[in-house]
PDB file of N, CA and C in Angstrom:
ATOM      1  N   UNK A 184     131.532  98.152  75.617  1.00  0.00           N
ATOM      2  CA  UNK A 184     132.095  97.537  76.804  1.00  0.00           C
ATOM      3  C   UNK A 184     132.540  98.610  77.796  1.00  0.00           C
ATOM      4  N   UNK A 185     132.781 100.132  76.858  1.00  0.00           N
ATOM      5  CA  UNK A 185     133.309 100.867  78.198  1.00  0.00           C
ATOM      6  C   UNK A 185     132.149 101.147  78.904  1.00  0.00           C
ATOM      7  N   UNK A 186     131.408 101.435  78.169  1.00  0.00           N
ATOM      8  CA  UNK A 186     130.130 102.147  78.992  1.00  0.00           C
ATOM      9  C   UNK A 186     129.349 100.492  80.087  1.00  0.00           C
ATOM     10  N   UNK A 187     129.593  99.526  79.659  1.00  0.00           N
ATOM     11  CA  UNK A 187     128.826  98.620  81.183  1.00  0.00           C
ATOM     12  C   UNK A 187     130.245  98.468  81.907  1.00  0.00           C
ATOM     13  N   UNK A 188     131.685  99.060  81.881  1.00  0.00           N
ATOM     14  CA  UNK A 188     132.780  98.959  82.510  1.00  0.00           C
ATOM     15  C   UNK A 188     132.244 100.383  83.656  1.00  0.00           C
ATOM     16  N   UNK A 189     131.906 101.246  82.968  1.00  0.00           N
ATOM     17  CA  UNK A 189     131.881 102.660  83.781  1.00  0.00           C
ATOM     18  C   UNK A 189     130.208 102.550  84.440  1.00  0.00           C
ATOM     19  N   UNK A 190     129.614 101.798  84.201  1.00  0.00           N
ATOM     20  CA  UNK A 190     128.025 101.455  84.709  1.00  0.00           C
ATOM     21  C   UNK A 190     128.241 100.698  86.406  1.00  0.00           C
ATOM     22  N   UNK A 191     128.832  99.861  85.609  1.00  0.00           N
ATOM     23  CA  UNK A 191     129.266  99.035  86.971  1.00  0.00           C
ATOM     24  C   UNK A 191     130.343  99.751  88.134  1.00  0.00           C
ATOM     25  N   UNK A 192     131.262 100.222  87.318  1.00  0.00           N
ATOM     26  CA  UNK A 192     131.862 101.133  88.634  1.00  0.00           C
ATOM     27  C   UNK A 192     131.345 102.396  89.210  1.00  0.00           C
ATOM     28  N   UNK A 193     130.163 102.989  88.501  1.00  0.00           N
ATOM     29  CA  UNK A 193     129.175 103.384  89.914  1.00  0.00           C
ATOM     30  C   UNK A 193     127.917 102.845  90.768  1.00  0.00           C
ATOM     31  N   UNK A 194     127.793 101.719  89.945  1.00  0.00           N
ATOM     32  CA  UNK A 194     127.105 100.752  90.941  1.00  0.00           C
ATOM     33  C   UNK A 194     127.898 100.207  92.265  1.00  0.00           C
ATOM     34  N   UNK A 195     129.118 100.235  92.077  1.00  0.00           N
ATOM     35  CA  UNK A 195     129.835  99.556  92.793  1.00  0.00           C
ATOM     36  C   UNK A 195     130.587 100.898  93.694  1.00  0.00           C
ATOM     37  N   UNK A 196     130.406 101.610  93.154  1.00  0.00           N
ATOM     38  CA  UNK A 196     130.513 102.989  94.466  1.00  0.00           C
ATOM     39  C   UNK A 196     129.333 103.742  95.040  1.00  0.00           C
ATOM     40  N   UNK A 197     128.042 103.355  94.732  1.00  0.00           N
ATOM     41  CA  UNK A 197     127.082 103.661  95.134  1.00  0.00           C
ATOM     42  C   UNK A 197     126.949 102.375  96.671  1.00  0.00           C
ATOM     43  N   UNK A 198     127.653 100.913  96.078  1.00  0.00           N
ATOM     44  CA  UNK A 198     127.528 100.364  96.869  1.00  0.00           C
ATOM     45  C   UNK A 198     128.345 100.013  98.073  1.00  0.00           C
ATOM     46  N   UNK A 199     129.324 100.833  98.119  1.00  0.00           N
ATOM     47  CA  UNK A 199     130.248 101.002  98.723  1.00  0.00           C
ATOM     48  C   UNK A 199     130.281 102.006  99.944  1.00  0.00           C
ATOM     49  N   UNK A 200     129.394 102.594 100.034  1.00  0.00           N
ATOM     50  CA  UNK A 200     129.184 103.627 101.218  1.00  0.00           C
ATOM     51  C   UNK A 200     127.739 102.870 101.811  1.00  0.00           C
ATOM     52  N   UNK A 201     126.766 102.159 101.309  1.00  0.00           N
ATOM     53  CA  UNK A 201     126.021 101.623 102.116  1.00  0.00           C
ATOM     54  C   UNK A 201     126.866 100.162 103.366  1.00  0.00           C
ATOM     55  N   UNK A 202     125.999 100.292 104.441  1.00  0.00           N
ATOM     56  CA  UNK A 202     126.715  99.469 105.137  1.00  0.00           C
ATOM     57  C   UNK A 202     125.757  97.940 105.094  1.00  0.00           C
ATOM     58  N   UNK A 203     126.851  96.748 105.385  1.00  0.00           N
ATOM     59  CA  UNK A 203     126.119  95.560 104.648  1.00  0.00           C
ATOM     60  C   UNK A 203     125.272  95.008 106.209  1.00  0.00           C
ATOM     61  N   UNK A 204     123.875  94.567 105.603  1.00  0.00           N
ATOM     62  CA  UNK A 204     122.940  93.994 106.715  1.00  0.00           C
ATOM     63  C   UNK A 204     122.876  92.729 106.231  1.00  0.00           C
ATOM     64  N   UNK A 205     123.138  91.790 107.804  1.00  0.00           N
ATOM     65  CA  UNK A 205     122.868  90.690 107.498  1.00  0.00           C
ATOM     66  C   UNK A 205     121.349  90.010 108.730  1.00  0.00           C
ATOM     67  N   UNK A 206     120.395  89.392 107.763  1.00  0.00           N
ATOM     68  CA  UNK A 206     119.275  88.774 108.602  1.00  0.00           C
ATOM     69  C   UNK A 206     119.258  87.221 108.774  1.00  0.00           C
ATOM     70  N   UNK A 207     119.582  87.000 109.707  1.00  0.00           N
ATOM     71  CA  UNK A 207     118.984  85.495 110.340  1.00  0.00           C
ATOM     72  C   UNK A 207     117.726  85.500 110.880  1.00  0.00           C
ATOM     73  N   UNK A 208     117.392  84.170 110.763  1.00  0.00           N
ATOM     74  CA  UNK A 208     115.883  83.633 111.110  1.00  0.00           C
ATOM     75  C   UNK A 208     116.204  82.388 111.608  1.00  0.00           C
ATOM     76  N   UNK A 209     115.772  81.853 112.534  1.00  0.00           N
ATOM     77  CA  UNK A 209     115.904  80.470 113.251  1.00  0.00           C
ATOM     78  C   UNK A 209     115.101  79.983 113.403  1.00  0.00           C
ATOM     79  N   UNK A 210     114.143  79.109 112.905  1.00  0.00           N
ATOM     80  CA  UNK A 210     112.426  78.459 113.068  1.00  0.00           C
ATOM     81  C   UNK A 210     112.853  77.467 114.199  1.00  0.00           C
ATOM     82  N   UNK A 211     113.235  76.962 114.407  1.00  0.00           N
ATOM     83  CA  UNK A 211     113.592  75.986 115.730  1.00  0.00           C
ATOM     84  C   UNK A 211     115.118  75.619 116.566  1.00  0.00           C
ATOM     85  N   UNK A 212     114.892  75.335 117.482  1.00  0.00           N
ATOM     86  CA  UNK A 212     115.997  75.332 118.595  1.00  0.00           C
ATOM     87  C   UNK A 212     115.997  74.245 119.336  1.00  0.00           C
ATOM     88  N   UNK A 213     116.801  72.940 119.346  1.00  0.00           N
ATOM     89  CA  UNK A 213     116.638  71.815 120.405  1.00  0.00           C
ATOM     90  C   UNK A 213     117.640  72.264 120.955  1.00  0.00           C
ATOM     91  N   UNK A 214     117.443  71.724 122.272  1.00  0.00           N
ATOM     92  CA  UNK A 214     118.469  71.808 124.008  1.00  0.00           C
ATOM     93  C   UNK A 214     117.953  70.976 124.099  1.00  0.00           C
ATOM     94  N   UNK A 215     119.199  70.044 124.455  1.00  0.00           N
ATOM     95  CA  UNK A 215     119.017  68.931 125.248  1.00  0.00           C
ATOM     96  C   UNK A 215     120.079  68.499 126.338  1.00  0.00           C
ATOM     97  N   UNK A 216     119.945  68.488 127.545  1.00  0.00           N
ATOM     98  CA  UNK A 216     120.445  68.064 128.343  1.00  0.00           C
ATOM     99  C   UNK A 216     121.153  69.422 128.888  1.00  0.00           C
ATOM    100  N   UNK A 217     120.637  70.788 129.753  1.00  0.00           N
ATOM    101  CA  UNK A 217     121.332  71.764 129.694  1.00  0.00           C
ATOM    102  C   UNK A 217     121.923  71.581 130.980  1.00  0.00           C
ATOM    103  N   UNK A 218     122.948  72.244 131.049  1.00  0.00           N
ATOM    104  CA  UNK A 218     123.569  72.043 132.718  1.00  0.00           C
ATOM    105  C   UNK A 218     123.782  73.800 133.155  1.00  0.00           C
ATOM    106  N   UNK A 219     123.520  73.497 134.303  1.00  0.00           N
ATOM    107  CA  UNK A 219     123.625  74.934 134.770  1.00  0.00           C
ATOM    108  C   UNK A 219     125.023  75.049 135.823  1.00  0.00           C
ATOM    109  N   UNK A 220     125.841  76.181 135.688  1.00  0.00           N
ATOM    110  CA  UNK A 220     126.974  76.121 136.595  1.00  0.00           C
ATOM    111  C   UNK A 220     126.593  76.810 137.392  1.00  0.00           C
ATOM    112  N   UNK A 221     126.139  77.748 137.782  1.00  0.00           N
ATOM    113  CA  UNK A 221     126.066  78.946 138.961  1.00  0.00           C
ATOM    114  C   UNK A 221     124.935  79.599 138.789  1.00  0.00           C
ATOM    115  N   UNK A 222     124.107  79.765 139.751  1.00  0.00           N
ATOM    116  CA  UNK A 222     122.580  80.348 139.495  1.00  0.00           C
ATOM    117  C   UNK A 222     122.615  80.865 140.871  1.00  0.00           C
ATOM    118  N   UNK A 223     122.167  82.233 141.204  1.00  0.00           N
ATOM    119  CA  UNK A 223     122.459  83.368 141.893  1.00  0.00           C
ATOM    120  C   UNK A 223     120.922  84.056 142.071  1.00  0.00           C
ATOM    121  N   UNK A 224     120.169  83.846 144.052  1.00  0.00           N
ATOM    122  CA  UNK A 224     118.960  84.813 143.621  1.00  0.00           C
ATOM    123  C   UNK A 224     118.853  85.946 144.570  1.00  0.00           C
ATOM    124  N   UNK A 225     118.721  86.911 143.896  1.00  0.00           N
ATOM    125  CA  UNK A 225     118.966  88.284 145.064  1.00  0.00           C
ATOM    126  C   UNK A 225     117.168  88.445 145.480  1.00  0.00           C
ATOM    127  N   UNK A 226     117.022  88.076 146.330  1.00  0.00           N
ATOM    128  CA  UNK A 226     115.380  87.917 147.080  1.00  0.00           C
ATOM    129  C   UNK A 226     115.124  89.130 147.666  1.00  0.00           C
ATOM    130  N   UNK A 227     115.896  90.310 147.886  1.00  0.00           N
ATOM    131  CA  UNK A 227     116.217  91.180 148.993  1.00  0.00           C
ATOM    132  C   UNK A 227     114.663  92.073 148.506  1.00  0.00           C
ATOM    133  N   UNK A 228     114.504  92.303 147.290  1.00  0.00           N
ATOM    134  CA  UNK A 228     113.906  93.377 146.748  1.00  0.00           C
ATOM    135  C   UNK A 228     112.359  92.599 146.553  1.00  0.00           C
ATOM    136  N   UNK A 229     112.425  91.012 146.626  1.00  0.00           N
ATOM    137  CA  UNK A 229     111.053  90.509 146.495  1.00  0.00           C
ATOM    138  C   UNK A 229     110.147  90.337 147.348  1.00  0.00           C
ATOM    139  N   UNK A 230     108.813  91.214 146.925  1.00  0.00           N
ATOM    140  CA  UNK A 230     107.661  91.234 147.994  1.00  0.00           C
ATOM    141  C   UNK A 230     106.215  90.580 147.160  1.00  0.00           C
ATOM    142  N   UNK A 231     105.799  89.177 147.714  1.00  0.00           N
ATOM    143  CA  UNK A 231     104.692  88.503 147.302  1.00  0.00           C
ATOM    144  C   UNK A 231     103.491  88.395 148.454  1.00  0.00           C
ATOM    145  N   UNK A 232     102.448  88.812 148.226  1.00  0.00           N
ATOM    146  CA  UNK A 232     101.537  88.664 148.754  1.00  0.00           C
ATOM    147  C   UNK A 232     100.320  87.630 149.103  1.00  0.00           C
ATOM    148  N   UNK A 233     100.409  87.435 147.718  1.00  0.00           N
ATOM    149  CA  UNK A 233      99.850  86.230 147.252  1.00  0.00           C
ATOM    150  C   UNK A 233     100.100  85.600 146.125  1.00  0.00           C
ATOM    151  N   UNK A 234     100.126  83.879 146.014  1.00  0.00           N
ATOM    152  CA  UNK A 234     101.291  83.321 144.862  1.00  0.00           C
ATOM    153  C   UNK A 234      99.943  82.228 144.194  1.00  0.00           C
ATOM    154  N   UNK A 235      98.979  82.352 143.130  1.00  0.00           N
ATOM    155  CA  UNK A 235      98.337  81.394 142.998  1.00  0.00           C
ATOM    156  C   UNK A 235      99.226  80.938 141.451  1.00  0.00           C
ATOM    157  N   UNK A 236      99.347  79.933 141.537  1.00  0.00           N
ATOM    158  CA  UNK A 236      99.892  79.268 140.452  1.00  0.00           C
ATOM    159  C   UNK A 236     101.826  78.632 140.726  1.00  0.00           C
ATOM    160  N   UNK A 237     102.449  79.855 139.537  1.00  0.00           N
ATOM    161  CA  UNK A 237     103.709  78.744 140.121  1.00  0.00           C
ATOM    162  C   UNK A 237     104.464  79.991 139.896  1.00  0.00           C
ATOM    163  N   UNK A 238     105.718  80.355 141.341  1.00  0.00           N
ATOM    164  CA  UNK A 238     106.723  81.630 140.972  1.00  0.00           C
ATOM    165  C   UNK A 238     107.886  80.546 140.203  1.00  0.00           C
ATOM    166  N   UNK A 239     108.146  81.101 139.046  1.00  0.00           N
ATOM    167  CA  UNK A 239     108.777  80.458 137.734  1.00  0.00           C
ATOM    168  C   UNK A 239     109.844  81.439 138.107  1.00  0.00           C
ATOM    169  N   UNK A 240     111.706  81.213 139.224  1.00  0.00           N
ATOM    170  CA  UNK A 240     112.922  82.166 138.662  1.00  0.00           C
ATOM    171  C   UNK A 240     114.122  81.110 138.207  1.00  0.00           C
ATOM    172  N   UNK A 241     114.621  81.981 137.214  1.00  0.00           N
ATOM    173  CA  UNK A 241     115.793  81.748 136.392  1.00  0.00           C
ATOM    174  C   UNK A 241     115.231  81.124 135.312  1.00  0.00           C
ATOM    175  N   UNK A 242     116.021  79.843 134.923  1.00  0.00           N
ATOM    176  CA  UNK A 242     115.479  79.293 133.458  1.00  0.00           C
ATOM    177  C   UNK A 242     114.826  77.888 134.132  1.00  0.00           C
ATOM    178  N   UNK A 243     113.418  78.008 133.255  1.00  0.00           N
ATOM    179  CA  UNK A 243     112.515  77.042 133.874  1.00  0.00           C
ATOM    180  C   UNK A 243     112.682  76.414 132.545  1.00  0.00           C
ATOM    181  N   UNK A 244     112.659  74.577 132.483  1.00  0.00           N
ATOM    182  CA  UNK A 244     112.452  73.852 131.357  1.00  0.00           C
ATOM    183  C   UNK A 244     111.230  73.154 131.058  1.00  0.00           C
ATOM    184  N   UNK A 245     110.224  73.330 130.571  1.00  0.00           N
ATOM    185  CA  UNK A 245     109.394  72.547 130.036  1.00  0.00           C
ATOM    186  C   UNK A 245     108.351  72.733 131.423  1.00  0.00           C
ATOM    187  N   UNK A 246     108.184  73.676 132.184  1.00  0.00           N
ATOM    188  CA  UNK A 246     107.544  73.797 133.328  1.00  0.00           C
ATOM    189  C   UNK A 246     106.194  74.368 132.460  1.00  0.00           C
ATOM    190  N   UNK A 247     105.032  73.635 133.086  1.00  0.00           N
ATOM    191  CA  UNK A 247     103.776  73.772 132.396  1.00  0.00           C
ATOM    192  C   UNK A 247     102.899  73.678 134.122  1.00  0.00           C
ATOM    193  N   UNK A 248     102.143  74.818 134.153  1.00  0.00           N
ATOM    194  CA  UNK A 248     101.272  74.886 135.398  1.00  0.00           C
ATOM    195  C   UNK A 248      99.451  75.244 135.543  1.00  0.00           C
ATOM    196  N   UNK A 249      99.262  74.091 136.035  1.00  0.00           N
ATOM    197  CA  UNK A 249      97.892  73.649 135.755  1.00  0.00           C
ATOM    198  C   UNK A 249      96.877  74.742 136.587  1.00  0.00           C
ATOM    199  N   UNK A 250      95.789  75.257 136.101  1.00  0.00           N
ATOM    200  CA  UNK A 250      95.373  76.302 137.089  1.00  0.00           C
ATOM    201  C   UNK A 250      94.321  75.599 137.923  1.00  0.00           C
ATOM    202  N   UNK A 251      93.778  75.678 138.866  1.00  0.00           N
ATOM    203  CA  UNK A 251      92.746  75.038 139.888  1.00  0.00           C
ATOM    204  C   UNK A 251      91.728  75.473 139.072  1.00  0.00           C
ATOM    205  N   UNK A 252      90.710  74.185 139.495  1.00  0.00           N
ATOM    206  CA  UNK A 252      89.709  74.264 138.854  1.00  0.00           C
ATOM    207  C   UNK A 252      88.924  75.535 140.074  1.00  0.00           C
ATOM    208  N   UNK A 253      87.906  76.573 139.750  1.00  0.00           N
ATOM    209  CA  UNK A 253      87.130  77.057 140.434  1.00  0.00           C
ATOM    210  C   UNK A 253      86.054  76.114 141.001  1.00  0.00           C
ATOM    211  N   UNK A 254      85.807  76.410 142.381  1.00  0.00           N
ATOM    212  CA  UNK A 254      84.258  75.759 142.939  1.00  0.00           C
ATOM    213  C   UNK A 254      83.301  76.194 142.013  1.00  0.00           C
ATOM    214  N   UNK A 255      82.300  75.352 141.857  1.00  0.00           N
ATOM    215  CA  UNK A 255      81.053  76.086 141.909  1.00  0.00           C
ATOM    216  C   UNK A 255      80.221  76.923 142.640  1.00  0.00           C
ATOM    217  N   UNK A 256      79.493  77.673 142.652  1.00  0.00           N
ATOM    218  CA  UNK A 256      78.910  78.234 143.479  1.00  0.00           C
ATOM    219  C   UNK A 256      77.838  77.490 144.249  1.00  0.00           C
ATOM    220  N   UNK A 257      77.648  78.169 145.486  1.00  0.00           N
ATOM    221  CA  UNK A 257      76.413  77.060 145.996  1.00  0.00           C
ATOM    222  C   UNK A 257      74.751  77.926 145.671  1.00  0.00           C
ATOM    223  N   UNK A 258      73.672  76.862 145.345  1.00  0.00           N
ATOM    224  CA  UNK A 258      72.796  77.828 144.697  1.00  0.00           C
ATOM    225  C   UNK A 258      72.036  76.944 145.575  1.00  0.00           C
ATOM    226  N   UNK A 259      71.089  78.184 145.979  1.00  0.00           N
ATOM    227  CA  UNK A 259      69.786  77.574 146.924  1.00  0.00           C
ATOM    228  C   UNK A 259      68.392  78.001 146.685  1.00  0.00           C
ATOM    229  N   UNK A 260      67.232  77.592 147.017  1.00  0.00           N
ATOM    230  CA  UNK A 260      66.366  77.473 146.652  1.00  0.00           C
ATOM    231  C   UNK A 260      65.445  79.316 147.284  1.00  0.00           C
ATOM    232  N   UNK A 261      65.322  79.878 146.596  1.00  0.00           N
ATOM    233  CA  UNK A 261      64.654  81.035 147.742  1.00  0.00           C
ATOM    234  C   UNK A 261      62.912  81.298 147.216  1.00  0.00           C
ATOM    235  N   UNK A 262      62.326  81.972 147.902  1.00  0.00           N
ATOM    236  CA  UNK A 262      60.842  82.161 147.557  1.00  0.00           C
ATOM    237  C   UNK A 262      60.952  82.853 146.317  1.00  0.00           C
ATOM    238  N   UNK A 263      62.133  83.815 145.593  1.00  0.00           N
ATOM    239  CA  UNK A 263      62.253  84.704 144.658  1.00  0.00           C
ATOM    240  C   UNK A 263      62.994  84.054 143.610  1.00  0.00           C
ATOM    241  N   UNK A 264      63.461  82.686 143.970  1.00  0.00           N
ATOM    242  CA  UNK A 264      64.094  82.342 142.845  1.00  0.00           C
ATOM    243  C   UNK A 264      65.191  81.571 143.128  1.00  0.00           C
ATOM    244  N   UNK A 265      66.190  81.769 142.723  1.00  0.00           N
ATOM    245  CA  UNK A 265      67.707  80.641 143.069  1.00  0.00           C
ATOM    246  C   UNK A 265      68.671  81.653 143.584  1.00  0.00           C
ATOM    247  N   UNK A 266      69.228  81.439 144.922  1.00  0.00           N
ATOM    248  CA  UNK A 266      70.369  82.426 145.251  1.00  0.00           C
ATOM    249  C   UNK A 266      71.533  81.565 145.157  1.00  0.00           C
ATOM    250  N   UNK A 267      72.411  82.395 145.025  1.00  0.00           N
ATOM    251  CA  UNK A 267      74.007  81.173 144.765  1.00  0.00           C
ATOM    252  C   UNK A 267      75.597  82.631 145.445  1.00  0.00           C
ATOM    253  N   UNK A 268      75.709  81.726 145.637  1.00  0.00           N
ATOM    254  CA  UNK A 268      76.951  82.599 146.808  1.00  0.00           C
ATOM    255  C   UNK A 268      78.343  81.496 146.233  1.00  0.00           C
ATOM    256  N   UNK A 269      79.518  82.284 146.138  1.00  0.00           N
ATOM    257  CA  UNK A 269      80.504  82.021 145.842  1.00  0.00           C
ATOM    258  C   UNK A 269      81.448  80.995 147.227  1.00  0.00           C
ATOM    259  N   UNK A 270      82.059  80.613 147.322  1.00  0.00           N
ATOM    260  CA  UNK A 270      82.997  79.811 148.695  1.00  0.00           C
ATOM    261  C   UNK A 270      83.945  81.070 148.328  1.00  0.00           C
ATOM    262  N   UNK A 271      84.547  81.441 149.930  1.00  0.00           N
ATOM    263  CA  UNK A 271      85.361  82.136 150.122  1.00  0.00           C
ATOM    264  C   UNK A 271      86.460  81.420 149.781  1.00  0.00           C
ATOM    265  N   UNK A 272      88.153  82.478 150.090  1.00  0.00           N
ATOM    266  CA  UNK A 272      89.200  81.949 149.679  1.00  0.00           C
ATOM    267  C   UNK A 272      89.422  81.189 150.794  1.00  0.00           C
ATOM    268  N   UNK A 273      89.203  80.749 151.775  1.00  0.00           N
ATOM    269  CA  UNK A 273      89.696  79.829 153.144  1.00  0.00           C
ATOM    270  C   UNK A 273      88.937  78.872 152.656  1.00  0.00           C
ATOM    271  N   UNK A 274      87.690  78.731 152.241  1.00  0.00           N
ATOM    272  CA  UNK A 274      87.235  77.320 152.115  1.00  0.00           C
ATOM    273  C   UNK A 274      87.776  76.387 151.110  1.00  0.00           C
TER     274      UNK A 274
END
């Protein structure tokens, strides 16, 4: 008994200078109903040129953005074969 008395008290000072880690894991998260108190946008520094789709700031909920469908190209008949030209961005 002395010897698992003196086993254990250097297990237990070996474990005593390590520091204790703790791990969480969270597989899911419901919010429901969030309220926002104060939402603040400093624009000063933002430069957009062009915006296709959706500028998403602060906390967006459940925002899902559909992309445009592309034209087809237009394809025409030539002595060499089929030519096809894209529509510009104005059309």
């Amino acid at each position: 008994m002395e010897k698992q008395i003196e086993e254990l008290k250097a297990a237990l000072q070996q474990v005593k200078g390590r520091p204790i880690e703790y791990h969480i894991h969270i597989d899911h998260v419901t919010i429901k109903e969030p309220s926002l108190e104060q939402l603040t946008f400093q624009l000063d520094q933002l430069d957009i040129e062009e915006l296709s789709g959706a500028l998403n700031m602060g906390n967006n909920f459940g925002v899902h953005v559909k992309p445009k469908a592309s034209p087809a190209p237009k394809l025409r008949q030539t002595n060499d074969g089929l030519k096809f030209t894209f529509p510009s961005k104005e059309e």
